[in-house]
Coordinates of C-alpha atoms in Angstrom, one line a residue:
Chain A
M238 CA 106.8 146.1 127.6
N239 CA 103.5 146.8 126.2
L240 CA 101.4 144.1 124.8
P241 CA 101.7 144.3 120.9
K242 CA 105.7 144.2 121.7
Y243 CA 105.4 141.3 123.8
I244 CA 103.4 139.5 121.2
L245 CA 105.9 140.3 118.6
R246 CA 108.6 139.1 120.6
R247 CA 106.9 135.8 121.3
A248 CA 106.1 135.3 117.5
A249 CA 109.5 136.1 116.7
F250 CA 110.5 133.4 118.9
G251 CA 108.1 131.0 117.5
V252 CA 109.6 131.7 114.0
F253 CA 113.0 130.8 115.6
V254 CA 111.7 127.5 117.0
L255 CA 110.0 126.5 113.7
L256 CA 113.5 127.0 112.0
S257 CA 115.2 125.1 114.6
V258 CA 112.2 122.1 114.4
M259 CA 112.9 122.1 110.5
T260 CA 116.6 121.9 110.7
I261 CA 116.8 119.4 113.6
T262 CA 114.2 117.0 111.9
F263 CA 116.0 117.3 108.6
I264 CA 119.2 116.1 109.9
L265 CA 117.6 113.4 111.9
S266 CA 115.5 112.0 109.1
H267 CA 118.4 112.2 106.8
S268 CA 120.4 109.9 109.0
L269 CA 117.8 107.2 108.8
G270 CA 119.7 104.0 108.0
G271 CA 119.7 102.1 105.0
D272 CA 119.3 103.2 101.5
P273 CA 116.2 105.1 100.8
I274 CA 116.2 104.4 97.1
Y275 CA 115.2 100.7 97.9
A276 CA 112.3 102.1 100.4
W277 CA 111.2 104.3 97.8
L278 CA 111.3 102.4 94.7
G279 CA 111.1 98.7 95.8
K280 CA 112.4 96.1 93.6
A281 CA 112.5 98.6 90.8
A282 CA 115.4 100.0 92.1
G283 CA 117.3 97.0 91.5
L284 CA 115.8 96.1 88.4
H285 CA 116.3 99.5 86.7
P286 CA 119.7 101.2 88.0
E287 CA 119.2 103.9 85.4
L288 CA 115.8 104.8 86.9
A289 CA 117.3 104.7 90.7
Q290 CA 120.1 107.0 89.5
A291 CA 117.8 109.4 87.8
Y292 CA 116.0 109.5 91.3
I293 CA 119.2 109.8 93.3
Q294 CA 120.1 112.8 91.0
K295 CA 116.7 114.4 91.2
Y296 CA 116.3 114.2 95.0
H297 CA 120.2 114.9 95.5
L298 CA 120.3 111.7 97.6
K299 CA 124.1 111.1 97.3
D300 CA 124.9 115.0 98.4
P301 CA 125.9 115.8 102.0
V302 CA 123.2 116.4 104.2
L303 CA 123.7 120.3 104.6
V304 CA 123.8 120.5 100.5
Q305 CA 120.5 118.5 100.7
Y306 CA 119.0 120.8 103.3
Y307 CA 120.1 123.7 101.1
Y308 CA 118.2 122.5 98.0
Y309 CA 115.3 121.8 100.4
L310 CA 115.2 125.1 101.9
L311 CA 115.3 126.5 98.2
S312 CA 112.2 124.7 97.0
L313 CA 110.5 125.6 100.5
A314 CA 111.0 129.1 99.7
Q315 CA 108.9 128.6 96.6
G316 CA 106.2 126.9 98.6
N317 CA 107.3 123.3 97.5
M318 CA 107.8 120.9 100.3
G319 CA 109.2 118.1 97.9
Y320 CA 107.4 114.9 96.9
S321 CA 106.4 112.3 98.8
P322 CA 107.7 108.8 98.1
S323 CA 105.3 106.8 100.5
R324 CA 102.4 108.4 98.5
N325 CA 103.4 107.9 94.9
F326 CA 105.5 110.9 94.7
L327 CA 102.6 113.3 95.0
P328 CA 103.7 117.0 96.3
V329 CA 103.8 116.7 100.0
T330 CA 101.8 119.9 100.2
E331 CA 98.9 118.2 98.4
V332 CA 99.0 115.1 100.9
I333 CA 99.0 117.4 103.8
L334 CA 96.2 119.4 102.3
E335 CA 94.2 116.0 101.9
T336 CA 94.9 114.7 105.2
L337 CA 94.9 117.8 107.6
P338 CA 91.4 118.3 107.1
F339 CA 90.6 114.7 108.5
T340 CA 92.8 115.3 111.4
I341 CA 91.3 118.9 112.3
Q342 CA 87.9 117.1 112.1
I343 CA 88.6 114.4 114.9
A344 CA 90.7 116.8 116.7
L345 CA 87.8 119.3 116.9
F346 CA 85.3 117.0 118.1
A347 CA 87.7 115.5 120.6
I348 CA 88.6 119.0 122.0
V349 CA 84.8 119.9 122.3
M350 CA 84.0 116.6 124.0
S351 CA 86.9 116.8 126.4
L352 CA 86.1 120.3 127.4
V353 CA 82.4 119.5 127.9
V354 CA 83.0 116.2 129.9
G355 CA 86.1 117.7 131.6
V356 CA 84.6 120.9 132.9
L357 CA 81.1 119.0 133.6
L358 CA 82.9 116.3 135.6
G359 CA 85.3 118.7 137.3
V360 CA 82.5 120.9 138.8
V361 CA 80.4 117.7 139.9
S362 CA 83.6 116.3 141.4
A363 CA 84.3 119.5 143.2
R364 CA 80.6 120.1 144.2
Y365 CA 80.3 116.6 145.8
N366 CA 83.8 116.4 147.1
H367 CA 84.4 113.5 149.7
T368 CA 81.5 111.5 148.3
P369 CA 81.4 108.4 146.3
I370 CA 80.5 110.5 143.3
D371 CA 83.7 112.4 143.5
T372 CA 85.8 109.2 144.0
G373 CA 84.1 107.5 140.9
I374 CA 84.8 110.5 139.0
R375 CA 88.5 110.8 139.8
A376 CA 88.9 106.8 139.5
F377 CA 87.2 107.5 136.0
Y378 CA 89.6 110.5 134.8
M379 CA 92.6 108.6 136.0
T380 CA 91.9 105.7 134.4
G381 CA 91.4 107.6 131.1
Y382 CA 94.6 109.7 131.6
A383 CA 96.5 106.5 132.3
S384 CA 95.3 104.4 129.3
P385 CA 97.5 104.6 126.2
P386 CA 95.3 106.2 123.4
F387 CA 95.7 103.3 121.0
F388 CA 94.3 101.0 123.9
V389 CA 91.3 103.1 124.5
A390 CA 90.6 103.2 120.7
L391 CA 91.0 99.5 120.7
L392 CA 88.5 99.2 123.6
L393 CA 85.9 101.4 122.0
L394 CA 86.3 99.2 118.6
I395 CA 85.8 96.1 120.5
I396 CA 82.7 97.3 122.2
F397 CA 81.0 99.6 119.9
T398 CA 82.1 97.9 116.5
Y399 CA 82.6 94.1 117.2
T400 CA 80.3 93.7 120.2
L401 CA 77.4 96.1 119.5
G402 CA 77.9 96.6 115.8
I403 CA 76.6 100.0 115.9
L404 CA 79.6 102.1 114.7
P405 CA 82.0 101.7 111.6
S406 CA 85.2 100.0 112.2
G407 CA 87.6 102.3 110.3
G408 CA 88.1 105.0 107.6
A409 CA 86.5 108.6 107.4
F410 CA 83.4 107.8 105.3
D411 CA 81.7 105.6 103.3
P412 CA 83.7 105.4 99.9
T413 CA 80.8 104.6 97.9
L414 CA 79.2 108.1 98.7
T415 CA 79.7 111.0 96.6
K416 CA 82.3 113.4 98.2
P417 CA 81.3 116.8 99.0
T418 CA 82.7 119.9 97.1
W419 CA 85.6 121.8 98.6
I420 CA 84.0 124.9 100.4
T421 CA 85.6 125.0 104.1
G422 CA 88.0 122.3 103.6
L423 CA 86.4 120.2 106.3
P424 CA 84.5 117.2 104.6
I425 CA 82.0 117.0 107.6
L426 CA 81.1 120.5 107.4
D427 CA 81.2 121.0 103.6
S428 CA 78.8 118.0 103.2
L429 CA 76.3 119.7 105.8
I430 CA 76.5 123.0 104.1
E431 CA 76.1 121.4 100.8
G432 CA 73.0 119.3 102.0
N433 CA 74.7 116.1 101.2
F434 CA 73.3 114.4 103.9
P435 CA 74.1 110.8 103.5
Y436 CA 77.9 111.7 103.4
F437 CA 77.5 113.9 106.5
T438 CA 75.8 110.9 108.3
S439 CA 78.6 108.6 107.3
A440 CA 81.3 110.9 108.1
L441 CA 79.9 111.7 111.6
L442 CA 79.5 108.3 112.5
H443 CA 83.1 107.7 111.2
V444 CA 84.3 110.4 113.6
I445 CA 82.7 109.3 116.9
L446 CA 85.0 106.5 117.8
P447 CA 88.4 108.3 117.0
S448 CA 87.2 111.6 118.5
S449 CA 86.0 109.8 121.6
A450 CA 89.0 107.8 122.1
L451 CA 91.2 110.9 122.0
A452 CA 88.5 112.8 124.5
L453 CA 88.6 109.9 126.8
V454 CA 92.5 110.2 127.3
T455 CA 92.5 114.0 127.5
F456 CA 89.5 115.1 129.3
G457 CA 91.1 114.1 132.7
I458 CA 93.6 117.0 132.2
V459 CA 90.6 119.5 132.4
T460 CA 88.8 117.9 135.2
R461 CA 91.7 117.3 137.2
V462 CA 92.8 121.1 137.3
L463 CA 89.3 122.4 137.4
R464 CA 88.5 120.2 140.4
S465 CA 91.6 121.3 142.4
S466 CA 91.0 125.0 141.3
L467 CA 87.5 124.8 142.4
L468 CA 88.5 123.1 145.7
E469 CA 90.9 125.9 146.3
I470 CA 88.7 128.9 145.5
M471 CA 85.8 127.6 147.4
H472 CA 88.0 128.5 150.6
A473 CA 88.8 132.0 149.4
N474 CA 87.5 135.1 151.6
Y475 CA 85.2 136.4 148.8
I476 CA 83.4 133.2 148.8
R477 CA 82.8 133.4 152.3
T478 CA 81.6 137.0 151.9
A479 CA 79.4 135.9 149.1
R480 CA 78.0 133.1 151.5
A481 CA 77.7 135.5 154.4
K482 CA 75.6 138.0 152.7
G483 CA 73.0 135.2 152.1
L484 CA 73.6 133.9 148.3
D485 CA 72.2 130.5 147.8
E486 CA 75.1 128.1 147.5
N487 CA 74.4 127.7 143.7
T488 CA 74.9 131.3 142.9
V489 CA 78.0 131.3 145.1
F490 CA 79.4 128.0 143.5
Y491 CA 78.6 128.9 139.7
K492 CA 78.7 132.5 139.5
H493 CA 81.6 133.3 141.9
G494 CA 83.4 130.1 142.4
L495 CA 83.5 128.6 138.7
R496 CA 84.1 131.6 136.9
H497 CA 87.6 132.3 138.7
A498 CA 88.2 128.3 138.5
L499 CA 88.0 128.2 134.9
I500 CA 91.1 130.6 134.5
P501 CA 93.6 128.1 134.8
V502 CA 91.9 125.8 132.5
V503 CA 92.9 128.3 129.8
S504 CA 96.5 127.7 130.4
L505 CA 96.1 123.9 129.6
S506 CA 95.3 124.4 126.1
S507 CA 99.0 124.0 125.0
L508 CA 99.2 120.8 126.9
I509 CA 95.9 119.6 125.7
V510 CA 96.9 120.4 121.9
T511 CA 100.4 118.3 122.5
W512 CA 98.3 115.5 124.0
L513 CA 96.0 115.5 120.9
I514 CA 98.6 115.4 118.4
T515 CA 100.1 112.5 120.1
G516 CA 96.7 110.9 120.6
T517 CA 95.8 111.4 116.8
I518 CA 99.1 109.6 115.6
F519 CA 97.9 106.4 117.2
V520 CA 94.0 106.6 117.1
E521 CA 94.1 107.5 113.4
N522 CA 96.4 104.2 112.9
V523 CA 93.9 102.2 114.9
F524 CA 90.8 103.4 113.0
S525 CA 93.0 103.8 109.3
Y526 CA 91.4 107.3 109.3
P527 CA 92.9 109.1 106.7
G528 CA 94.5 111.9 108.4
M529 CA 98.3 113.2 109.1
G530 CA 98.9 111.0 112.0
R531 CA 98.5 108.0 109.7
Y532 CA 100.6 109.8 107.0
V533 CA 103.4 110.5 109.6
V534 CA 103.7 106.9 110.3
Q535 CA 103.5 105.7 106.7
A536 CA 106.1 108.3 106.0
L537 CA 108.6 107.1 108.8
N538 CA 108.0 103.4 107.7
G539 CA 108.8 104.3 104.0
Q540 CA 112.0 106.6 104.7
D541 CA 109.9 109.1 103.2
Y542 CA 112.0 112.3 104.3
P543 CA 109.8 115.1 102.6
G544 CA 106.9 113.6 104.1
I545 CA 108.4 113.1 107.7
L546 CA 109.7 116.9 107.5
G547 CA 106.3 118.2 106.2
T548 CA 104.1 116.5 108.8
T549 CA 106.7 117.5 111.6
I550 CA 106.8 121.0 110.4
V551 CA 102.9 121.0 110.3
F552 CA 102.7 119.5 114.2
A553 CA 105.4 122.3 115.2
L554 CA 103.3 125.0 113.7
V555 CA 100.2 123.7 115.6
I556 CA 102.3 123.4 119.0
V557 CA 104.0 126.9 118.4
G558 CA 100.6 128.4 117.5
A559 CA 98.9 127.0 120.7
N560 CA 102.0 128.2 123.0
L561 CA 101.6 131.6 121.3
V562 CA 97.8 131.7 121.9
A563 CA 98.4 130.6 125.5
D564 CA 101.2 133.4 126.1
I565 CA 98.8 135.9 124.8
L566 CA 95.9 134.9 126.8
Y567 CA 98.1 134.7 129.8
A568 CA 99.4 138.2 129.3
V569 CA 96.0 139.6 128.7
V570 CA 94.7 137.9 132.0
D571 CA 97.8 138.6 133.9
P572 CA 99.7 141.9 133.1
Q573 CA 102.6 141.0 135.4
V574 CA 103.9 138.3 132.8
R575 CA 104.9 140.8 130.2
L576 CA 107.2 142.5 132.7
G577 CA 109.2 139.4 133.2
Chain B
M190 CA 112.2 115.5 157.4
P191 CA 113.1 111.9 158.6
I192 CA 112.3 109.3 156.1
R193 CA 110.0 107.4 158.6
N194 CA 107.6 110.5 159.1
F195 CA 107.8 111.0 155.4
F196 CA 106.7 107.4 154.8
S197 CA 104.0 107.6 157.5
L198 CA 102.5 110.9 156.0
V199 CA 102.4 109.2 152.4
F200 CA 100.6 106.3 153.9
R201 CA 98.0 108.2 155.9
N202 CA 96.7 109.0 152.3
K203 CA 94.8 106.0 151.3
E204 CA 95.3 106.6 147.5
A205 CA 99.2 107.0 147.8
A206 CA 99.0 103.8 149.7
I207 CA 97.4 102.1 146.9
G208 CA 99.8 103.7 144.5
F209 CA 102.7 102.4 146.5
G210 CA 101.1 98.8 146.6
I211 CA 100.7 98.9 143.0
V212 CA 104.3 100.1 142.2
F213 CA 105.7 97.5 144.8
V214 CA 104.2 94.5 143.0
Y215 CA 105.3 95.8 139.4
L216 CA 108.9 96.2 141.2
A217 CA 108.9 92.8 142.8
V218 CA 107.9 91.2 139.4
V219 CA 111.0 93.2 137.7
L220 CA 113.2 92.2 140.4
V221 CA 112.3 88.5 140.1
V222 CA 112.5 88.5 136.3
A223 CA 115.8 90.2 136.6
I224 CA 117.4 87.6 139.0
A225 CA 115.8 84.7 136.9
G226 CA 117.1 86.5 133.9
A227 CA 120.6 86.5 135.2
L228 CA 120.7 83.1 136.7
D229 CA 118.9 81.8 133.5
L230 CA 115.9 80.4 135.8
A231 CA 112.4 79.7 134.7
V232 CA 109.9 82.0 136.9
T233 CA 107.0 81.8 134.3
P234 CA 105.0 78.9 133.6
Y235 CA 106.5 78.8 130.1
D236 CA 109.4 80.3 128.1
P237 CA 107.9 83.4 126.6
L238 CA 109.5 82.8 123.3
L239 CA 108.4 79.1 122.9
Q240 CA 105.4 78.5 120.2
N241 CA 102.7 76.2 120.3
V242 CA 102.7 75.5 124.0
G243 CA 98.8 76.1 123.8
P244 CA 96.3 76.4 121.2
S245 CA 96.4 79.2 118.7
L246 CA 94.4 82.1 120.3
G247 CA 93.4 80.0 123.1
A248 CA 91.0 81.7 125.7
P249 CA 92.3 82.2 129.3
S250 CA 92.3 79.0 131.2
T251 CA 94.0 77.6 134.4
S252 CA 96.9 76.4 132.2
H253 CA 97.1 79.7 130.3
L254 CA 96.2 82.4 132.6
F255 CA 96.0 84.9 130.0
G256 CA 95.4 82.8 127.0
T257 CA 97.8 82.2 124.1
D258 CA 98.7 84.3 121.2
F259 CA 98.3 83.5 117.4
L260 CA 101.6 81.4 117.7
G261 CA 100.3 79.6 120.6
R262 CA 102.8 81.4 123.0
D263 CA 101.7 81.7 126.8
V264 CA 100.6 85.5 127.2
F265 CA 101.1 85.5 131.0
S266 CA 104.8 84.6 130.5
R267 CA 105.0 87.2 127.8
V268 CA 103.6 89.7 129.9
I269 CA 105.7 89.2 132.9
W270 CA 109.0 89.1 130.8
S271 CA 108.0 92.5 129.1
I272 CA 107.3 94.4 132.5
P273 CA 110.9 95.2 133.1
N274 CA 111.4 96.7 129.7
D275 CA 108.7 99.4 130.8
F276 CA 110.4 100.0 134.1
L277 CA 114.0 99.9 132.8
V278 CA 113.2 102.3 130.2
S279 CA 111.1 104.7 132.3
F280 CA 113.6 104.7 135.2
V281 CA 116.8 105.3 133.1
V282 CA 115.0 108.0 130.9
V283 CA 113.7 109.7 134.0
A284 CA 117.0 109.4 136.1
V285 CA 119.1 111.0 133.4
A286 CA 116.5 113.5 132.6
L287 CA 116.6 114.6 136.1
V288 CA 120.1 114.7 136.2
V289 CA 120.9 116.6 132.9
G290 CA 117.7 119.0 133.8
C291 CA 119.0 119.8 137.3
V292 CA 122.4 120.8 136.1
I293 CA 121.3 122.8 133.1
G294 CA 118.5 124.7 135.5
A295 CA 120.9 125.3 138.2
V296 CA 123.7 126.5 135.9
A297 CA 121.3 128.7 134.2
A298 CA 119.8 130.1 137.1
F299 CA 123.2 130.8 138.7
R300 CA 125.5 131.9 135.9
G301 CA 122.5 134.1 134.5
G302 CA 123.3 136.3 131.7
L303 CA 124.0 135.0 128.2
L304 CA 124.5 131.4 129.4
D305 CA 121.2 131.5 131.2
E306 CA 119.7 133.0 127.9
L307 CA 121.1 130.5 125.5
L308 CA 120.5 127.4 127.6
M309 CA 116.9 128.4 128.2
R310 CA 116.3 129.4 124.7
F311 CA 117.8 126.0 123.6
T312 CA 115.4 124.3 126.3
D313 CA 112.6 126.1 124.8
V314 CA 113.4 124.8 121.1
V315 CA 113.6 121.2 122.3
F316 CA 110.3 121.8 124.3
A317 CA 108.6 122.9 121.2
L318 CA 109.6 119.8 119.3
P319 CA 106.6 117.6 118.2
A320 CA 108.2 115.1 120.8
L321 CA 106.6 111.7 119.7
V322 CA 107.3 112.4 116.2
I323 CA 110.9 113.2 117.0
A324 CA 111.4 110.2 119.1
M325 CA 109.9 108.1 116.3
V326 CA 112.3 109.5 113.7
I327 CA 115.2 108.8 116.2
S328 CA 114.3 105.3 117.0
V329 CA 113.8 104.4 113.3
A330 CA 117.2 106.0 112.6
L331 CA 118.8 104.0 115.6
G332 CA 116.8 100.8 114.8
P333 CA 114.8 98.6 117.3
G334 CA 116.4 98.0 121.1
L335 CA 115.7 99.1 124.5
T336 CA 119.1 101.4 124.5
H337 CA 118.1 103.2 121.2
M338 CA 114.6 103.6 122.6
M339 CA 115.9 105.5 125.9
I340 CA 118.2 107.6 123.7
A341 CA 115.2 108.5 121.4
L342 CA 113.1 109.3 124.8
L343 CA 115.9 111.1 126.5
V344 CA 116.5 113.7 123.6
I345 CA 113.2 115.2 123.9
W346 CA 112.6 114.3 127.6
W347 CA 114.8 116.7 129.7
P348 CA 113.5 120.2 128.9
P349 CA 110.7 120.2 131.5
Y350 CA 113.0 119.3 134.1
A351 CA 115.5 122.0 133.2
R352 CA 112.9 124.4 133.3
V353 CA 111.5 123.3 136.8
A354 CA 115.2 123.0 138.1
R355 CA 115.8 126.5 137.0
G356 CA 112.6 127.9 138.9
E357 CA 113.4 126.2 141.8
S358 CA 117.1 127.3 141.5
L359 CA 115.8 130.8 141.4
I360 CA 114.1 130.5 144.6
V361 CA 117.0 129.0 146.5
A362 CA 119.3 131.6 144.9
H363 CA 117.8 134.5 147.1
Q364 CA 118.0 132.8 150.4
N365 CA 120.5 133.9 152.8
Y366 CA 122.6 130.9 153.2
I367 CA 123.5 131.2 149.6
E368 CA 124.7 134.9 150.4
A369 CA 126.8 133.1 153.3
A370 CA 128.4 130.6 151.2
R371 CA 129.5 133.2 148.7
F372 CA 130.9 135.2 151.4
A373 CA 132.6 132.4 152.6
G374 CA 134.5 132.3 149.4
Q375 CA 132.8 129.1 147.8
R376 CA 132.7 129.3 144.0
T377 CA 129.6 129.0 142.1
V378 CA 130.0 125.1 141.1
G379 CA 130.6 124.2 144.7
I380 CA 127.5 126.2 145.9
I381 CA 125.4 124.5 143.1
F382 CA 126.6 121.0 144.3
T383 CA 126.5 121.5 148.3
H384 CA 123.5 123.9 148.3
V385 CA 121.2 124.3 145.4
L386 CA 120.9 120.6 144.1
P387 CA 120.3 119.0 147.6
N388 CA 117.6 122.0 148.2
I389 CA 115.6 121.3 144.9
S390 CA 115.9 117.6 144.8
L391 CA 113.0 117.1 146.8
T392 CA 110.5 119.0 144.3
M393 CA 112.6 117.3 141.2
L394 CA 112.1 114.0 143.0
V395 CA 108.2 114.3 143.1
Y396 CA 108.1 115.8 139.4
A397 CA 110.1 112.7 138.3
T398 CA 107.7 110.2 140.3
L399 CA 104.9 111.6 138.5
D400 CA 106.7 111.7 135.2
V401 CA 107.6 108.0 135.4
A402 CA 103.9 107.3 134.4
T403 CA 104.1 109.8 131.1
V404 CA 107.4 107.9 130.1
V405 CA 105.7 104.4 130.3
L406 CA 102.9 105.6 128.4
T407 CA 105.1 107.3 125.5
Y408 CA 107.3 104.1 125.6
A409 CA 104.1 101.9 125.1
G410 CA 103.3 104.1 122.4
L411 CA 106.6 103.8 120.5
S412 CA 106.3 100.0 121.2
Y413 CA 103.0 99.8 119.9
L414 CA 104.2 101.2 116.7
G415 CA 107.1 98.6 116.5
L416 CA 110.0 100.7 117.4
S417 CA 110.8 99.1 120.7
V418 CA 112.4 95.5 121.0
R419 CA 113.2 93.2 118.0
P420 CA 110.6 90.3 117.5
P421 CA 110.0 87.9 118.9
A422 CA 111.1 89.3 122.3
P423 CA 108.0 90.3 124.3
D424 CA 106.8 93.8 125.0
L425 CA 103.6 95.2 126.2
G426 CA 102.8 97.9 123.2
E427 CA 104.1 95.4 120.6
M428 CA 101.9 92.7 122.1
I429 CA 98.8 95.0 121.6
S430 CA 99.6 96.0 118.0
T431 CA 100.2 92.1 117.1
S432 CA 96.8 91.1 118.4
Q433 CA 94.9 94.0 116.9
D434 CA 93.9 91.6 114.0
Y435 CA 92.0 89.3 116.4
L436 CA 89.6 91.8 118.1
I437 CA 86.6 89.6 117.5
S438 CA 88.2 86.0 118.1
A439 CA 90.4 86.9 120.9
P440 CA 89.6 90.3 122.4
W441 CA 91.5 89.6 125.6
L442 CA 95.1 89.6 123.8
P443 CA 95.1 93.4 123.3
I444 CA 92.9 94.1 126.7
I445 CA 95.3 92.2 129.1
P446 CA 98.6 94.1 128.1
G447 CA 96.7 97.3 128.0
V448 CA 95.4 97.0 131.5
I449 CA 98.9 96.0 132.6
I450 CA 100.3 99.4 131.0
A451 CA 97.3 101.3 132.5
L452 CA 97.6 99.9 136.2
A453 CA 101.3 100.8 136.1
V454 CA 100.4 104.5 135.1
V455 CA 97.9 104.6 137.5
G456 CA 100.1 103.4 140.0
F457 CA 102.9 106.0 139.7
S458 CA 100.5 108.7 139.4
L459 CA 98.7 107.9 142.7
L460 CA 102.1 107.5 144.4
G461 CA 103.5 110.9 142.9
D462 CA 100.3 112.6 143.8
G463 CA 100.4 111.2 147.3
I464 CA 104.1 112.3 147.9
R465 CA 103.2 115.7 146.6
D466 CA 100.4 116.0 148.9
A467 CA 102.2 114.9 151.8
L468 CA 105.3 117.2 151.1
E469 CA 102.6 120.0 150.8
A470 CA 101.0 119.0 154.1
A471 CA 104.4 118.8 156.0

C-alpha cells in the first residue's frame, strides 16, 4: 500500500470513529436521568407549563431517542449543533467558537512548556545517569505525573496567588480592558498583533498558572520516554564507533544520540493530547478559565445535551486528528507500518 | 519462575521496594477499615461523618492530626475512611478490564478474519472516545455511587487491554506448542484457556499494575467533579473540591488528600516499573 492510500484509509477510519462517538454520546447523554426541562428552565418550567410545552415541542424532548437523533443529524448537516440551555440557549457552535480559543491558548502554552522542560530534563537525566541529579529529576517527573491535575492547579494557586500574590487567581483576562478584535481567533495573539499591550500582558499573566499546571502533569511522559530511549541508544554500536573515531562526548551525545532518541517522542503526541484534554477539563474549572473544559462541566451539570455533544465531538475530533497525524508521521518514519 | 525468586528480583530494585512499601501501607489501611466497617468498630479517632468534633477549619494538631474541615469534621478520620474507595474502584476496574481485554484480545488474535476485524475496530472506536468526558456522562446518567463509578470507568477502560492482549496472543500463536495442541485435536477455545491466557498473563499483569495508578488518578478526578460518593460520605477527590474555597485560611485541607492520592499513584508506578524491570532482567 502506498502512502496516500494509507493516509486515506486512516482518514476514512477517523470519520467512522467520529460518527460512532457522536452516536454513542447522543444515546448516553439522552439517558441522563430526570426531566431536562426543569434543568433547562428552572422554576419557570413549573410556573409556565405552556412555555415548558413549547420547549418540549421545539427540542423534540418527548420523542424516542432515535427520532431525536434523526433531528440532530438533520440540523448538524446544516451546520447547526443545536442550542445550549446551560448558556441561555445560545447556539452551541457560537459557544464553542467562543470557548475553544481559550482552551487552545492554554494547551499551546502547556505543550511548548512540557516539550521544552520534558526534553531538557530527559537529556540531563540521561547524561547524569545514576547520579543524585538523575534521581532528583526522576522523583520530580514521577511526582508530577502522579498528581491529579486539579491538585497541581490548586497548589500553584496557593503558592503563586495566595502566598506570593504575583499571579491572578482566575479568569482569562482583566475584564475591564478592551478586548482585541478577531484576527486569528486566539485573543492573546490578536492583542499582540493589534498592539493592545495591556490586554496582552493581562492574558499572558492569566495563562501562566493554568498552562503550568498542565505542563507539570504532562512533561513527565516526555522525560520518561526520552530518558530510557537515550540510555538505550547510548549503548548502540554506532555510538561506540563514534566514540572510537575520537569524537568528543558532547558531539556523540547530542548529534548522534539525541537525534535518534527523539524519534519515540514523536509517537507520544497522541498520548500527550489525550492527557491535555483530560487536564484542561480540571484545570479550567479550578481557575474559572472560560474554555471548553469549563463549558463541558457546566453542560453536564445542566443536562445540556447539545452542549455535551458539541464539546465531545470537538474533543473526539482533536483526539482522532492527533492519532491521524501520529499514524502518518510514523508511516513516514517507518515504511514497514504501511504494509501491516 | 518461582515466586520467591521473583520477589527477590523485585526487591533488589530499591525503587520497586519503596513502591511495594507504599502500596503495602495503603493495603493495610484498606484491610483494617474494611474489617472495622464490617464489625462496626471504630478504628479512627473520630467518626468521619460526625460534625463539630473540633473547630471549623482547625489547623493540624495533636488531637486532629490533619486538622478539621469547615463542618468541624476530623480530616484524618475522613482520609482513612476514603482510602478504600480508591482501592476498591481501581482494583475492580483493572481486574474486570484485564479479564474482558484478555478474552477479546485472545479471541480476536486466534479466530482472525472478520471477527478479529470487527472486535478490533470496535476496540479502536471505544479507544478514541474522549475517555473522561464519556465517563462523566455515564456517571451523571447513573447517579453517584461507587458501583456506578466502576461501570462508568469500565466502559472506557478495557480497550488498551484488548490491544495488548491481542498483540501478545499473536506472538504466542506462532509458537510450536500451539501447533502441537492443534494437532492433538484441542479446540480453539481450549487452546486459548490452557495455553494462551497463562502465557500472556504475566505481561498483562505488569500492564495492569501500572494501570492501577491511572485508575486512581481518573477516579480522583471524577470524585473531584462530585460524581463519586453521595455526600456526606468521605472521598479524597471530593474533600479537595469542597475545601477549594478555603485555600487562604486552610490550605492543608486540599493539600493533604492530594498528597494521599499522589503517594498512592507513585507507589503503584514504582511497583509496576520494578516488576517490569525484574521480568525484563529475568
